[in-house]
Coordinates of C-alpha atoms and ligand atoms in Angstrom, one line a residue:
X612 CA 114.7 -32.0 54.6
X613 CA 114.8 -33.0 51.1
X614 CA 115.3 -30.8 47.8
X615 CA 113.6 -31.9 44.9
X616 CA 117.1 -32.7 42.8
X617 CA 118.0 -35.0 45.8
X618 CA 114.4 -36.6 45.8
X619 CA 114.1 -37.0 41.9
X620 CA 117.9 -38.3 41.9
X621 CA 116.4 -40.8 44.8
X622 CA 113.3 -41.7 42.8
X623 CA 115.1 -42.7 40.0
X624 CA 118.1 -45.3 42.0
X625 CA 114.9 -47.2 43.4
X626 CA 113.0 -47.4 40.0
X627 CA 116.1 -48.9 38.2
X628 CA 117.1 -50.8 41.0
X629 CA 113.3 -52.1 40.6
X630 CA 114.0 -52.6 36.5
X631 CA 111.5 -50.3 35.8
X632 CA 110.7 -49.2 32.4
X633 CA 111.8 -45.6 31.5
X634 CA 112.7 -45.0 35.2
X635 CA 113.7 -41.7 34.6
X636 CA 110.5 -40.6 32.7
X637 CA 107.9 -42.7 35.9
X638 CA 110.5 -40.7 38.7
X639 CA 109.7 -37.1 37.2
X640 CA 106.2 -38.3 36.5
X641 CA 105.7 -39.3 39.8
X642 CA 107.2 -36.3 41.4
X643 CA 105.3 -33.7 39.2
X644 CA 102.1 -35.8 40.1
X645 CA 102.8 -35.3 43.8
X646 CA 104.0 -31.6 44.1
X647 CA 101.3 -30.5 41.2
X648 CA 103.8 -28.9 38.7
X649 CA 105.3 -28.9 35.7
X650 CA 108.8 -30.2 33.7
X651 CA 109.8 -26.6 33.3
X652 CA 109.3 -25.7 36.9
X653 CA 110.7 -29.4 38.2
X654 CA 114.1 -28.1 36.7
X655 CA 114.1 -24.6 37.6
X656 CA 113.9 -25.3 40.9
X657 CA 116.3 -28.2 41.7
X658 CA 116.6 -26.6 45.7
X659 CA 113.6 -26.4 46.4
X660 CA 112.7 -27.8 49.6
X661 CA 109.8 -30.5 49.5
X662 CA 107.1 -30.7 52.3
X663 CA 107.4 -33.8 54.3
X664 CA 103.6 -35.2 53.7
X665 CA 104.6 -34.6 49.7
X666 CA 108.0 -36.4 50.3
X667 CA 106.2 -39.5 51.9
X668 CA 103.3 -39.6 49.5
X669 CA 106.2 -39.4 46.4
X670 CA 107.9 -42.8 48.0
X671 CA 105.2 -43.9 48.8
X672 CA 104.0 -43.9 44.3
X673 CA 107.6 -45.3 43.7
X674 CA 107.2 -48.1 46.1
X675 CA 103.9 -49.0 44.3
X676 CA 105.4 -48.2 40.7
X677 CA 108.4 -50.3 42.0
X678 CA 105.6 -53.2 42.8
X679 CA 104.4 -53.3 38.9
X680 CA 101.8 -50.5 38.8
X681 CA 101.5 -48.8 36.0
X682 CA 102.7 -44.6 35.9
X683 CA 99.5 -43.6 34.6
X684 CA 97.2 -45.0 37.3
X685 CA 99.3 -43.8 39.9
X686 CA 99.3 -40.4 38.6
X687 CA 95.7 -41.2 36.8
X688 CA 96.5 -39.4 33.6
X689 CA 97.8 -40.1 30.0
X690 CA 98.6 -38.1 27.2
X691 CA 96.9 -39.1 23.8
X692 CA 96.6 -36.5 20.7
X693 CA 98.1 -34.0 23.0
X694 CA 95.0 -34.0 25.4
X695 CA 94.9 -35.1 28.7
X696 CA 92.8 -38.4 29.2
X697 CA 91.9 -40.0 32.8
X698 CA 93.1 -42.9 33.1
X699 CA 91.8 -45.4 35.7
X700 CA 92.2 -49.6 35.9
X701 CA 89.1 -50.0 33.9
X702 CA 90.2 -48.6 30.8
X703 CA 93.2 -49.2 28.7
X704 CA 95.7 -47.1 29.0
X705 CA 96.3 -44.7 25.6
X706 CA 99.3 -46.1 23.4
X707 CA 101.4 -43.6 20.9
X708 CA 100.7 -46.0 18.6
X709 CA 96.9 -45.5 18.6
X710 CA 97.3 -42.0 17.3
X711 CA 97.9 -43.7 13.6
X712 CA 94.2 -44.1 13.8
X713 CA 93.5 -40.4 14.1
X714 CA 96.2 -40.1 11.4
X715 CA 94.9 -42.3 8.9
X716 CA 91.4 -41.6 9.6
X717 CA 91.9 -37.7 9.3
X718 CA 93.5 -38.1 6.1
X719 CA 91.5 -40.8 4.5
X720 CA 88.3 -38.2 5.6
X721 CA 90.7 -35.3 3.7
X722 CA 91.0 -37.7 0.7
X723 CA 87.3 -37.9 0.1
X724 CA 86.7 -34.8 0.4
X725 CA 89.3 -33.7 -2.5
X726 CA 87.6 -36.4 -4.3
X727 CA 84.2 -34.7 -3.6
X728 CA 85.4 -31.4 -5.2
X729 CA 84.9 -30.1 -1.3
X730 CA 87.7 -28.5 1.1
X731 CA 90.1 -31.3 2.4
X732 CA 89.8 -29.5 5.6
X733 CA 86.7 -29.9 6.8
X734 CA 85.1 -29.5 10.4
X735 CA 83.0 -32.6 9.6
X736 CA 79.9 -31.4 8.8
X737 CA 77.2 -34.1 9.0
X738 CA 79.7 -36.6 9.3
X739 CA 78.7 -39.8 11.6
X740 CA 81.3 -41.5 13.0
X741 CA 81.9 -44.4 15.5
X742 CA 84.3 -45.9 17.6
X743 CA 84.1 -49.5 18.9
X744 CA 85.6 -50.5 21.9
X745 CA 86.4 -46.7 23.3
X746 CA 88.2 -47.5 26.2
X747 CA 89.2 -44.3 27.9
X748 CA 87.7 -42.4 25.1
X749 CA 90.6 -41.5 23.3
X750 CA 89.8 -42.0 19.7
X751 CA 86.5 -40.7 19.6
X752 CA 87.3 -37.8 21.5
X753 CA 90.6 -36.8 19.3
X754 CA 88.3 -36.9 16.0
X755 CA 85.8 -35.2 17.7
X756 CA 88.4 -32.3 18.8
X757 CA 89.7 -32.3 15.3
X758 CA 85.9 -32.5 13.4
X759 CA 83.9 -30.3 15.6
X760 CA 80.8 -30.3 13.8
X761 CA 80.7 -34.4 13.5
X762 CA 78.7 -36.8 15.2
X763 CA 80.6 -39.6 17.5
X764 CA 78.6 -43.2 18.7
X765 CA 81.2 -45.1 20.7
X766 CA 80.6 -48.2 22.2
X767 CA 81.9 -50.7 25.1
X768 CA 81.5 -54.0 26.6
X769 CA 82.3 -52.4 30.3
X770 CA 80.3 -49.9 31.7
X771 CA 83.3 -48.8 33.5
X772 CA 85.1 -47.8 30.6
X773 CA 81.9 -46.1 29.4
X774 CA 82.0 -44.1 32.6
X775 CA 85.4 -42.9 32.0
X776 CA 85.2 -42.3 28.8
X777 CA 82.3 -40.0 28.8
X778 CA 84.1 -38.2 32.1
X779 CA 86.9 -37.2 29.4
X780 CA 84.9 -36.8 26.8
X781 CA 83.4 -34.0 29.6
X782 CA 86.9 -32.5 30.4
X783 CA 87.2 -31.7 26.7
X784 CA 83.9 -30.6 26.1
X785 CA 82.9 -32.3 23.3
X786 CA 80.3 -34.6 25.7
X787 CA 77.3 -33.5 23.6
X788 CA 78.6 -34.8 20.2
X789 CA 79.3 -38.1 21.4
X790 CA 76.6 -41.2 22.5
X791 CA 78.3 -43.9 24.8
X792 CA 76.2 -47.0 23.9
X793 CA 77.0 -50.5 26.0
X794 CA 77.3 -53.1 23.7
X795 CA 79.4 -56.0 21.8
X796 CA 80.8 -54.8 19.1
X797 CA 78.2 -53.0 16.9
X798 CA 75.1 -55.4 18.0
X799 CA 72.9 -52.6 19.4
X800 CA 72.7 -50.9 16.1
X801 CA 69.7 -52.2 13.8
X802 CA 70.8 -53.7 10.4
X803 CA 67.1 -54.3 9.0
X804 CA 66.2 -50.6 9.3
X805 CA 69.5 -49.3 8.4
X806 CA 68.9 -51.5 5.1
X807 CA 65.3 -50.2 4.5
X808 CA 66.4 -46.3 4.7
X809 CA 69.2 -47.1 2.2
X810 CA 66.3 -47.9 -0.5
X811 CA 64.0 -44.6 -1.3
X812 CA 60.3 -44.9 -0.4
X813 CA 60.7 -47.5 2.1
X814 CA 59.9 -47.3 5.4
X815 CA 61.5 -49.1 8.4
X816 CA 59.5 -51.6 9.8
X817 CA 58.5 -50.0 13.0
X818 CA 58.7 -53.3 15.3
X819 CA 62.2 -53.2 16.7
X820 CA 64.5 -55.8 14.6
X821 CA 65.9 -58.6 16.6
X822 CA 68.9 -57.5 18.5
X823 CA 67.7 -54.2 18.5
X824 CA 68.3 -52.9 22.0
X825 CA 66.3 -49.5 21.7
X826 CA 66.7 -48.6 25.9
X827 CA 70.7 -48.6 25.0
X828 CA 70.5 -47.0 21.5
X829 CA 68.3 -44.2 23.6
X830 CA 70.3 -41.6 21.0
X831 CA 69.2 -38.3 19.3
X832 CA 71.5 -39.5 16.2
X833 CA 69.9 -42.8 15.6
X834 CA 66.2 -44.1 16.4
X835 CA 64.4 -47.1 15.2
X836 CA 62.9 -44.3 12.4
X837 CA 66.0 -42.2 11.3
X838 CA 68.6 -45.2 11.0
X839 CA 72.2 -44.8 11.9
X840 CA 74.9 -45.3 8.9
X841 CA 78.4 -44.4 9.5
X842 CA 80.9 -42.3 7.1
X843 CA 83.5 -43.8 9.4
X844 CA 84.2 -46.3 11.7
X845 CA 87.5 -46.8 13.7
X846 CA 88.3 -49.2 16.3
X847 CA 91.4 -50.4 18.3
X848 CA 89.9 -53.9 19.6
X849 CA 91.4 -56.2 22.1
X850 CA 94.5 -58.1 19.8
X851 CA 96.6 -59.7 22.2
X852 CA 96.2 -63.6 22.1
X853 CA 95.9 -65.2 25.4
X854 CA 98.6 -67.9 24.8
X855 CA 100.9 -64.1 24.7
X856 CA 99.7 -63.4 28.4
X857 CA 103.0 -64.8 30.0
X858 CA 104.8 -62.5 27.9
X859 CA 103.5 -59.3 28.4
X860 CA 105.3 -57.1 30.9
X861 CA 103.3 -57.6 34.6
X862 CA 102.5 -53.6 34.4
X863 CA 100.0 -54.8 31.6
X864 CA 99.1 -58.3 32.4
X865 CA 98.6 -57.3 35.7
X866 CA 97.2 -54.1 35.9
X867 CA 95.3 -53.5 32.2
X868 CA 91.6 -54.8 31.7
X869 CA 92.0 -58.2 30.0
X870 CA 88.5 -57.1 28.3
X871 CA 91.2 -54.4 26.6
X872 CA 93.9 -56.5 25.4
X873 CA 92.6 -59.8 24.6
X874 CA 91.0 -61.0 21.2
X875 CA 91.0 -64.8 22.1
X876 CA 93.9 -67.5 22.2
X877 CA 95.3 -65.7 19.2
X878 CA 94.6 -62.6 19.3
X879 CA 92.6 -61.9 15.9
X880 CA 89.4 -63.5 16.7
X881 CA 87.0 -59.9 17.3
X882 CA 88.0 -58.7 13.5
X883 CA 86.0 -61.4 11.9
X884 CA 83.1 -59.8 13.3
X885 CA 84.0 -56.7 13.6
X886 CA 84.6 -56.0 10.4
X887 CA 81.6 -57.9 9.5
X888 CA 79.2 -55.9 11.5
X889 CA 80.9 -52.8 10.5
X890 CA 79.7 -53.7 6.1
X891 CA 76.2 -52.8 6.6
X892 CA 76.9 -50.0 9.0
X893 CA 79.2 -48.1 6.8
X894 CA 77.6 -45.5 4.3
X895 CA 79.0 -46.3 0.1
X896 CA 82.5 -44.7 0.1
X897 CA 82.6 -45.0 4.4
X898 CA 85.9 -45.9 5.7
X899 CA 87.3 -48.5 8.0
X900 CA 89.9 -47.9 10.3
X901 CA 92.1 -50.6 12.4
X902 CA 94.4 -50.7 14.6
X903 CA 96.6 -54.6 14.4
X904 CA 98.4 -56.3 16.2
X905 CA 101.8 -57.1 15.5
X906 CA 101.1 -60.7 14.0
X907 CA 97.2 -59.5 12.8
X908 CA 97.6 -58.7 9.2
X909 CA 98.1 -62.2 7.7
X910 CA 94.3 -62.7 9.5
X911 CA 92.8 -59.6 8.9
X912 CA 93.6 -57.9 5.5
X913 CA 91.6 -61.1 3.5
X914 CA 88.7 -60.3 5.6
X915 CA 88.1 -57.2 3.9
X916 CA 87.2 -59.0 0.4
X917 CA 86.9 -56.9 -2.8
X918 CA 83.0 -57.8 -2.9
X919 CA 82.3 -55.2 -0.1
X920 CA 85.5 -53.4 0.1
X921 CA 88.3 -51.2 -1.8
X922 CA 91.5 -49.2 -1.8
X923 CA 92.4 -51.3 1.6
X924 CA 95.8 -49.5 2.6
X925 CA 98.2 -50.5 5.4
X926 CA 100.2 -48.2 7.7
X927 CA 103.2 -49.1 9.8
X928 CA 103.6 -47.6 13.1
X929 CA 107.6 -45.6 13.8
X930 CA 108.7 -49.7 15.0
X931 CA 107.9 -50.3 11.3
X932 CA 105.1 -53.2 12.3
X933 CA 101.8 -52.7 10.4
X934 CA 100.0 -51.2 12.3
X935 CA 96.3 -49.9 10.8
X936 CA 94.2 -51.4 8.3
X937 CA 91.8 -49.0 6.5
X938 CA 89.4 -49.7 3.6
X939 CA 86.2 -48.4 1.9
X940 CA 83.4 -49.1 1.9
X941 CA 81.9 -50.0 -1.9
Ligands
SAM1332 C1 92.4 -52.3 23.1 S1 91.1 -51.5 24.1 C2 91.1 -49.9 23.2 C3 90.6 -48.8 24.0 C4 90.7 -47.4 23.3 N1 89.9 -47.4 22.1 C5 92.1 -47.1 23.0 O1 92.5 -47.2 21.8 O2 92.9 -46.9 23.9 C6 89.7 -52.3 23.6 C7 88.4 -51.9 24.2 O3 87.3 -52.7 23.6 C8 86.4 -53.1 24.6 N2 85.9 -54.3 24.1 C9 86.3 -55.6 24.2 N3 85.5 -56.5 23.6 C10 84.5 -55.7 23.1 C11 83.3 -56.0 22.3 N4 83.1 -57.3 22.0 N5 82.5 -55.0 22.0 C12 82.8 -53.8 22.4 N6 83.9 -53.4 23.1 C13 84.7 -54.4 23.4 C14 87.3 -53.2 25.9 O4 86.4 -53.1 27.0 C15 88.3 -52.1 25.7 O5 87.8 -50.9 26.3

């Protein structure tokens, strides 16, 4: 018969026996996962007794964590924005430090609205916003919590992640404001007509540009004849050069899509064309959002040129590397 301050106290010998990260934090985890409560209740109740099918099942997670695997696919769930997110091998899993892309974007939105003579706080009205490489859903879905009259594209290279990501974008209810759309980067969206509608009295042509994929871009916010232009775009691409992959700790190289965390045998390869994709795609005044990596900047902040872009700000994460790039859109 175990009590649950014996089996945490257990837990947490083997995980630092096993030099596991934050063993304390993955024991508790682990044992909330498995008896289906919360912190509070975990320590109010340090005698209660713990069914034997929940004991085995908890060593059995800590022999697996113990093995590499991550916390978060063992229990399936991470935090992000203070919502719950599934979390499942296909996706990456959340990182605090993406939230200084809800940060930055929320108050570079704020910003242009003061500018505008409007409220800074704003639900988002008419606002079109997209996320590139949505993983687990996690930016999108945060904006569209925060901004809940906006419109949300977000796009993927896995339709795995796309899955997932629409399943929480489903457990927060905001499924209806956002289109999952599979594709590179921002391929499936049509430059040509998007150009057209930006000069009165011109029509798009209605043959579908080149690279056009209308079956994937089947969306009530952007057709072939009412073109899509963003006010914002944010994306946290894959920035981990290859050469890093030895490394990384074997929770993430391991375990962690290598679709998610690498950019190419540096690291900063995608921004070239992300950020070029993203000029024609971004409405006059639309903003740029991007997570770095730690060694990205030197690549990526010339990349947004004064010829397309301005006020181009950098914000360092709480570690103090720099951690988003953001810039408008002239
Ligand atoms: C670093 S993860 C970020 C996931 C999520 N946005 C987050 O912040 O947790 C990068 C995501 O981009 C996707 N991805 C990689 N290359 C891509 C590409 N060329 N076009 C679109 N998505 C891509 C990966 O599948 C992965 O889901």
């Amino acid at each position: 018969m175990l009590n649950v301050r014996t089996a945490l106290k257990n837990g947490i010998a083997q995980l630092r026996e096993a030099n596991v990260s934050s063993f304390t934090l993955a024991a508790e985890l682990l044992l909330l996962h498995v008896l289906g409560r919360n912190r509070t209740w975990l320590y109010a109740h340090p005698e209660e007794i713990i069914a034997d099918a929940d004991a085995q099942r908890f060593f059995e997670l800590l022999a697996r964590r113990a093995a590499g695997e991550p916390t978060q696919h063992l229990t399936g769930k991470q935090e992000f924005w203070g919502l719950e997110f599934e979390v499942t091998p296909d996706v990456l899993i959340p990182r605090p430090e993406t939230e200084h892309v809800i940060e930055v974007a929320l108050d570079r939105l704020a910003l242009r609205e003061l500018r505008a003579g409007r409220p800074q706080k704003s639900a988002g009205e008419g606002l079109q916003i997209a996320d590139i490489g949505t993983g687990s859903g996690c930016i999108a879905i945060a904006l569209a919590k925060e901004l809940p009259a906006a419109n949300f594209v977000a796009t993927d290279i896995s339709p795995a992640a796309l899955a997932a990501a629409k399943r929480n974008a489903q457990r927060h209810a905001v499924d209806n404001r956002i289109h999952f759309i599979e594709c590179n980067l921002l391929e499936a969206f049509p430059v040509g007509a998007q150009q057209a509608a930006a000069q009165p009295g011109k029509i798009p042509n209605s043959a579908p540009e080149p690279g056009f994929h209308e079956s994937r871009l089947n969306s009530p916010l952007a057709t072939r004849h009412s073109p899509l232009s963003f006010d914002l775009i944010a994306s946290n691409p894959p920035y981990i050069g290859r050469r890093e992959a030895p490394t990384l700790p074997r929770e993430v190289r391991e375990h962690e899509p290598a679709s998610a965390l690498f950019g190419g045998e540096e690291g900063y390869e995608l921004y070239a064309d992300l950020i070029a994709q993203s000029a024609p795609h971004l409405k006059p005044g639309g903003l740029l959002v991007l997570e770095l990596g730690h060694n990205s900047l030197p690549a990526v902040h010339p990349l947004l040129d004064a010829k397309d872009w301005t006020n181009v700000g950098i914000t360092n994460d709480l570690a103090g590397i720099p951690r988003i790039i953001a810039a408008e859109r002239l």
